[in-house]
Amino acid sequence: MTTDKSATLIQASEEPSGTTSEAAGWRTAVASALGLTVGPSVLTVMAFGAFIKPLDREFGWGVSAIGMAASLLSITVMIISPMQGYLVDRYGGRRLILWSSPVFGLSLMAMYFLPDNISVFYLAWALIPVCGLGLWPVAYLRLTAGWFERRLGFALGVANSGIGVGTVLVPLLTAWLIGAFGWRTAFLGLGAVALVAFPVAYFLLAEPNPRKTGVQTNGDTLSVATTRRPFWLILAAFFLLGLVGSSVTVYQIPMLLDAGVSEGVANLVPVALGVALIVARIATGWLLDRFPASLVMGVNLAGGIVAVLLFAAGPNVVTGIIAAALAGLLIGSEFDVLSYLVPRHFGRLSYGKLYGITFSVFQIGGAIAASVVGIVRDTYGSYTPAMLTLAVLCLVCAGLFLSLGPYRYEAAHS
């Protein structure tokens, strides 16, 4: 065992003494929610849009040129997701989180010194997600999953709810920081927020010990999993979910504006999506412990079909709120379902790798949709053709989930 002081610091309190496995498990689930609230899934993706106009005013780079950095961010996440999954399986989630937290926070703070050079800006947004390598969801979800068997779905829902909370709060915080102190200081503030993950991880997260939890860690290797039909069905389903989710989140406000909704009202409608997303995280987790994931996703995808059809029809304020809420229920359920399907169909041996690969495929779908939907709007003068296509894709996606078949690794009975 290494005697390095930093390694000792990170390994300390991995299994808190004086607590039961159940208490440590729920503490880990809540800590994961807190960590994901201030993680890169929120602090990069949800905060990025607020910086576009301030950067354009100061440097004059142009909105579309600045927006290219978001594409670089998505591409980087696609590349590093399988890598993170491998590292989480090999070294454990807690260790990666503790190392990544200060590096990620400092990378955001470094944006305070951004010069008038768009190449440096692009490089920064390619490096920032790498600096947060251990803070993307799979590290937290693998930790949480290791503590639970019978109530696995609900525990994962609690952990995943952190992204929903961050989705609502971080854009508001970012807008306030920019308005009150300027965009440079806003990056310092977001970096400070990111550092919260370190004490949360150090004092609250615990690596599960299978001898104490009774949770089996066996399962398929990655090579074996890729020979099985559910692996490819899940990849295809989450590629389609990436297309649908990205289309709605990116274009919901432009669709409302095209339909004649005022800008002030349109900017408030995404709050309905964010609130529904929080509800969906926890509710989906609870449902997964009681009903097959294919049925849960089938119901949520039916809601997604209604949502995109409402957007296709040209939403007003009321139908726009309904559509955003239904879309939020679908988007909020996606990663609860993924984090549940992996251990149930493939076991926990290669949890990180399988999650990371699927997350990467999901991101590819999202990147494609972000460009294609805009092209369709420019070509036809309307979002309707794209939304009607998404309705069909939701139906196909539901069929993929229903084709998964029974779980191979059922919850152990006490």
XYZ file of C-alpha atoms in Angstrom:
414
model
C 0.000 0.000 0.000
C 1.296 3.444 -0.842
C 2.544 5.672 1.939
C 1.999 8.878 -0.020
C 0.218 11.421 2.177
C -2.182 12.507 -0.566
C -3.216 8.899 -1.182
C -3.778 8.459 2.546
C -5.936 11.595 2.593
C -8.098 10.319 -0.234
C -8.477 6.837 1.231
C -9.424 8.147 4.666
C -12.974 7.521 5.843
C -13.846 5.406 2.795
C -15.923 3.238 5.115
C -17.141 5.395 8.007
C -17.012 3.615 11.313
C -20.010 3.422 13.581
C -22.577 3.493 10.787
C -24.639 0.774 9.210
C -24.385 -0.091 5.541
C -27.833 1.384 4.994
C -26.940 4.687 6.639
C -23.678 4.914 4.680
C -25.545 4.084 1.480
C -28.179 6.779 1.879
C -25.532 9.259 2.958
C -23.637 8.439 -0.230
C -26.799 8.883 -2.328
C -27.473 12.339 -0.828
C -23.812 13.323 -1.161
C -23.910 12.235 -4.797
C -26.918 14.493 -5.360
C -25.007 17.416 -3.841
C -21.923 16.617 -5.918
C -23.895 16.403 -9.151
C -25.609 19.725 -8.374
C -22.202 21.427 -8.598
C -20.633 19.107 -11.181
C -19.621 19.743 -14.800
C -22.910 18.356 -16.128
C -24.491 21.516 -14.719
C -21.727 24.111 -14.371
C -20.598 23.775 -17.993
C -23.699 22.777 -19.957
C -26.336 24.833 -18.123
C -24.190 27.917 -17.508
C -22.638 28.209 -20.966
C -25.510 30.050 -22.645
C -25.445 32.909 -20.149
C -21.894 33.840 -21.212
C -22.573 34.107 -24.962
C -23.866 37.684 -25.102
C -21.380 39.147 -22.573
C -18.459 37.586 -24.465
C -19.800 38.835 -27.791
C -20.179 42.360 -26.394
C -16.607 42.410 -25.083
C -14.749 40.597 -27.868
C -17.126 40.802 -30.842
C -16.549 37.172 -31.820
C -20.135 36.566 -32.933
C -22.818 34.400 -31.342
C -22.375 31.455 -33.704
C -18.594 31.436 -33.260
C -18.929 31.466 -29.478
C -21.547 28.719 -29.662
C -19.001 26.481 -31.416
C -17.338 26.041 -28.035
C -20.455 24.207 -26.815
C -19.974 21.709 -29.642
C -16.345 21.230 -28.603
C -17.551 20.628 -25.072
C -19.947 17.909 -26.279
C -17.268 16.289 -28.439
C -14.839 16.196 -25.528
C -17.469 14.621 -23.273
C -18.081 11.946 -25.932
C -14.379 11.114 -25.958
C -13.746 11.073 -22.218
C -16.927 9.256 -21.080
C -15.625 5.728 -21.828
C -12.274 6.721 -20.308
C -13.949 7.874 -17.118
C -15.957 4.662 -16.963
C -12.756 2.621 -17.178
C -11.082 4.661 -14.422
C -14.115 4.439 -12.138
C -14.208 0.643 -12.502
C -10.483 0.402 -11.823
C -9.886 2.961 -9.048
C -13.307 3.692 -7.557
C -15.480 6.769 -7.849
C -14.573 8.530 -4.600
C -10.873 8.768 -5.387
C -11.510 10.237 -8.835
C -13.981 12.765 -7.433
C -11.516 13.977 -4.798
C -8.734 14.448 -7.334
C -10.944 16.073 -9.972
C -12.852 18.546 -7.811
C -10.073 21.105 -7.191
C -8.740 20.778 -10.746
C -12.179 21.406 -12.247
C -12.890 24.344 -9.950
C -9.570 25.977 -10.819
C -10.167 25.424 -14.547
C -13.382 27.457 -14.325
C -11.650 30.159 -12.312
C -8.911 30.366 -14.947
C -11.528 31.687 -17.406
C -11.257 34.979 -15.486
C -8.031 35.560 -17.439
C -9.498 34.769 -20.878
C -7.765 36.931 -23.526
C -9.232 38.309 -26.753
C -8.341 35.150 -28.647
C -11.112 32.799 -29.688
C -8.661 29.931 -30.224
C -7.778 30.094 -26.529
C -11.509 30.112 -25.757
C -12.029 26.955 -27.811
C -9.058 25.249 -26.192
C -10.392 26.124 -22.751
C -13.779 24.519 -23.416
C -12.085 21.392 -24.712
C -9.955 21.149 -21.540
C -12.513 22.074 -18.868
C -14.506 18.802 -19.158
C -11.217 16.874 -19.016
C -10.336 18.693 -15.784
C -13.660 17.481 -14.401
C -13.004 13.905 -15.545
C -14.011 12.293 -12.255
C -17.059 14.493 -11.661
C -19.345 13.369 -14.469
C -22.333 11.291 -13.290
C -20.952 7.762 -13.631
C -18.562 8.153 -10.676
C -21.353 9.143 -8.300
C -23.858 6.652 -9.697
C -21.485 3.698 -9.454
C -20.751 4.613 -5.841
C -24.448 4.842 -5.011
C -25.327 1.640 -6.876
C -22.733 -0.285 -4.898
C -24.676 0.214 -1.658
C -28.120 -0.908 -2.830
C -29.919 -3.900 -4.262
C -33.638 -3.931 -3.420
C -33.995 -0.112 -3.421
C -31.471 0.524 -6.155
C -33.833 2.562 -8.359
C -34.876 5.000 -5.646
C -31.291 5.479 -4.449
C -30.147 6.266 -7.995
C -33.102 8.642 -8.364
C -32.022 10.528 -5.243
C -28.469 10.798 -6.565
C -29.577 11.875 -10.034
C -31.901 14.544 -8.618
C -28.850 16.711 -8.055
C -28.576 17.384 -11.786
C -32.214 18.489 -11.805
C -31.658 20.877 -8.899
C -28.571 22.289 -10.582
C -30.464 22.669 -13.864
C -32.888 25.019 -12.126
C -30.485 26.904 -9.834
C -27.227 27.272 -11.776
C -28.622 29.334 -14.711
C -30.221 31.711 -12.175
C -26.979 31.962 -10.185
C -24.925 32.508 -13.344
C -27.228 35.246 -14.639
C -27.100 37.003 -11.258
C -23.307 36.815 -11.031
C -22.880 38.201 -14.549
C -25.376 40.996 -13.956
C -23.932 41.981 -10.582
C -20.188 41.479 -11.079
C -19.472 40.796 -14.769
C -18.696 37.615 -16.657
C -15.101 37.261 -15.451
C -16.087 37.309 -11.788
C -18.969 34.948 -12.624
C -16.424 32.324 -13.681
C -14.653 32.784 -10.332
C -17.964 32.262 -8.558
C -18.798 29.107 -10.509
C -15.314 27.756 -9.821
C -15.816 28.338 -6.102
C -19.154 26.518 -6.279
C -17.453 23.566 -7.993
C -15.020 23.251 -5.072
C -17.932 22.346 -2.789
C -17.724 18.823 -4.247
C -14.459 18.152 -2.390
C -15.649 18.428 1.240
C -18.912 16.705 0.301
C -16.982 13.782 -1.174
C -14.397 13.629 1.605
C -16.801 13.647 4.536
C -19.920 11.996 3.094
C -19.108 9.691 0.170
C -18.142 6.116 1.009
C -16.831 3.353 -1.215
C -19.068 0.290 -0.720
C -17.648 -2.919 0.684
C -19.478 -5.927 -0.810
C -18.749 -7.989 2.325
C -20.813 -5.537 4.372
C -23.475 -4.515 1.868
C -24.205 -7.970 0.452
C -24.393 -6.426 -3.035
C -22.876 -8.712 -5.640
C -20.124 -7.198 -7.812
C -20.082 -9.923 -10.452
C -21.305 -9.462 -14.008
C -20.330 -9.374 -17.654
C -17.034 -8.049 -18.893
C -17.298 -5.369 -21.563
C -16.375 -7.839 -24.294
C -19.106 -10.244 -23.189
C -21.694 -7.480 -22.849
C -21.114 -6.361 -26.441
C -22.110 -9.824 -27.672
C -25.514 -9.579 -26.043
C -28.619 -8.120 -27.683
C -29.624 -5.765 -24.795
C -26.314 -3.888 -25.140
C -27.081 -2.796 -28.697
C -30.744 -2.104 -27.968
C -29.743 0.184 -25.096
C -27.178 1.995 -27.247
C -29.741 2.567 -30.003
C -32.400 3.715 -27.528
C -30.104 6.233 -25.841
C -28.885 7.560 -29.174
C -32.521 8.366 -29.982
C -33.061 9.825 -26.517
C -30.069 12.101 -27.138
C -31.698 13.337 -30.339
C -35.007 14.050 -28.623
C -33.679 15.559 -25.404
C -31.191 17.897 -27.065
C -33.760 19.102 -29.593
C -36.221 20.119 -26.899
C -33.755 21.678 -24.462
C -31.923 23.683 -27.117
C -34.907 24.827 -29.192
C -37.822 25.120 -26.775
C -37.433 28.899 -26.418
C -36.942 29.529 -30.183
C -40.045 27.410 -30.896
C -42.090 29.502 -28.478
C -40.774 32.723 -30.016
C -41.643 31.468 -33.510
C -45.174 30.807 -32.260
C -45.532 34.414 -31.110
C -44.884 34.026 -27.368
C -43.142 37.078 -25.910
C -39.464 36.735 -25.065
C -39.979 37.431 -21.358
C -42.565 34.655 -21.034
C -40.679 32.226 -23.281
C -37.575 32.507 -21.113
C -39.585 31.392 -18.070
C -41.106 28.271 -19.671
C -37.928 26.155 -19.228
C -38.497 26.407 -15.469
C -41.372 23.950 -15.998
C -38.932 21.564 -17.657
C -36.460 21.946 -14.801
C -39.041 21.330 -12.083
C -40.428 18.309 -13.948
C -36.872 17.030 -14.346
C -36.333 17.077 -10.556
C -39.631 15.284 -9.954
C -38.826 12.727 -12.659
C -35.427 11.879 -11.170
C -36.892 10.763 -7.848
C -40.235 9.429 -9.100
C -38.593 7.339 -11.828
C -36.199 5.829 -9.316
C -39.104 4.833 -7.066
C -40.991 3.322 -10.012
C -37.972 1.327 -11.212
C -37.998 -0.645 -7.966
C -41.591 -1.664 -8.659
C -42.058 -1.866 -12.438
C -39.879 -2.943 -15.379
C -37.723 -0.175 -16.808
C -39.207 -0.836 -20.264
C -42.690 0.019 -18.958
C -41.489 3.133 -17.120
C -39.726 4.435 -20.225
C -42.673 3.512 -22.430
C -44.946 5.769 -20.378
C -42.406 8.612 -20.331
C -41.842 8.324 -24.080
C -45.620 8.545 -24.621
C -45.427 11.854 -22.767
C -42.489 12.826 -24.975
C -44.589 12.171 -28.081
C -47.314 14.482 -26.759
C -44.675 17.125 -25.958
C -43.098 17.238 -29.428
C -46.527 17.179 -31.097
C -47.533 20.217 -29.040
C -44.345 21.956 -30.137
C -45.038 20.922 -33.752
C -48.491 22.504 -33.595
C -47.059 25.887 -32.616
C -47.368 26.201 -28.836
C -49.010 28.985 -26.881
C -48.089 29.722 -23.268
C -50.277 26.972 -21.797
C -49.393 24.230 -24.279
C -45.749 25.324 -24.137
C -45.676 24.806 -20.363
C -47.375 21.410 -20.729
C -44.940 20.381 -23.460
C -41.931 21.533 -21.411
C -43.171 19.636 -18.335
C -43.765 16.415 -20.287
C -40.356 16.746 -21.925
C -38.833 17.306 -18.480
C -40.367 14.065 -17.220
C -38.792 12.201 -20.141
C -35.398 13.894 -19.929
C -35.366 13.504 -16.154
C -35.936 9.763 -16.373
C -33.213 8.949 -18.920
C -30.202 8.495 -16.681
C -32.133 6.976 -13.802
C -33.099 4.276 -16.276
C -29.600 3.906 -17.732
C -27.945 3.669 -14.318
C -30.530 1.014 -13.373
C -30.439 -1.009 -16.598
C -26.672 -1.542 -16.531
C -26.508 -3.538 -13.270
C -29.785 -5.345 -13.979
C -28.839 -6.548 -17.487
C -25.045 -6.814 -17.189
C -24.198 -6.888 -13.479
C -21.805 -4.467 -11.783
C -18.401 -5.721 -12.898
C -18.110 -3.278 -15.827
C -20.658 -0.706 -14.644
C -18.481 2.322 -15.379
C -17.384 1.209 -18.829
C -20.896 0.320 -19.991
C -22.407 3.511 -18.605
C -19.613 5.611 -20.096
C -20.005 4.142 -23.579
C -23.773 4.623 -23.539
C -23.426 8.171 -22.229
C -21.014 8.894 -25.074
C -23.504 7.585 -27.654
C -26.216 9.715 -26.034
C -23.979 12.780 -26.439
C -23.446 11.970 -30.120
C -27.216 11.986 -30.623
C -27.474 15.302 -28.809
C -24.723 16.904 -30.911
C -26.370 15.773 -34.150
C -29.781 17.068 -33.087
C -28.426 20.474 -32.072
C -27.286 21.049 -35.660
C -29.923 19.192 -37.692
C -32.983 20.766 -36.059
C -31.590 24.225 -36.790
C -30.962 23.259 -40.426
C -34.535 21.957 -40.737
C -35.857 25.250 -39.332
C -33.816 27.269 -41.824
C -34.847 25.025 -44.730
C -38.601 24.828 -44.081
C -39.136 28.000 -42.082
C -40.657 25.954 -39.257
C -39.727 23.482 -36.536
C -42.774 21.328 -37.359
C -41.030 18.789 -39.659
C -38.318 18.189 -37.059
C -40.833 17.798 -34.222
C -42.963 15.340 -36.208
C -39.833 13.296 -36.915
C -39.001 13.292 -33.218
C -42.481 11.946 -32.434
C -41.765 8.954 -34.682
C -38.343 8.480 -33.063
C -39.964 8.438 -29.606
C -42.221 5.636 -30.797
C -39.256 3.676 -32.170
C -37.364 4.266 -28.933
C -40.261 2.875 -26.884
C -40.178 -0.233 -29.078
C -36.465 -0.679 -28.363
C -37.013 -0.555 -24.609
C -39.910 -2.994 -24.796
C -37.633 -5.413 -26.702
C -35.046 -5.627 -23.901
C -36.578 -8.643 -22.224
C -36.273 -9.664 -18.558
C -33.383 -8.651 -16.312
C -30.527 -11.132 -15.916
C -29.422 -9.812 -12.512
C -32.554 -9.462 -10.409
C -32.508 -7.809 -6.995
C -31.399 -10.217 -4.303
C -34.093 -11.111 -1.760
C -33.214 -10.608 1.856
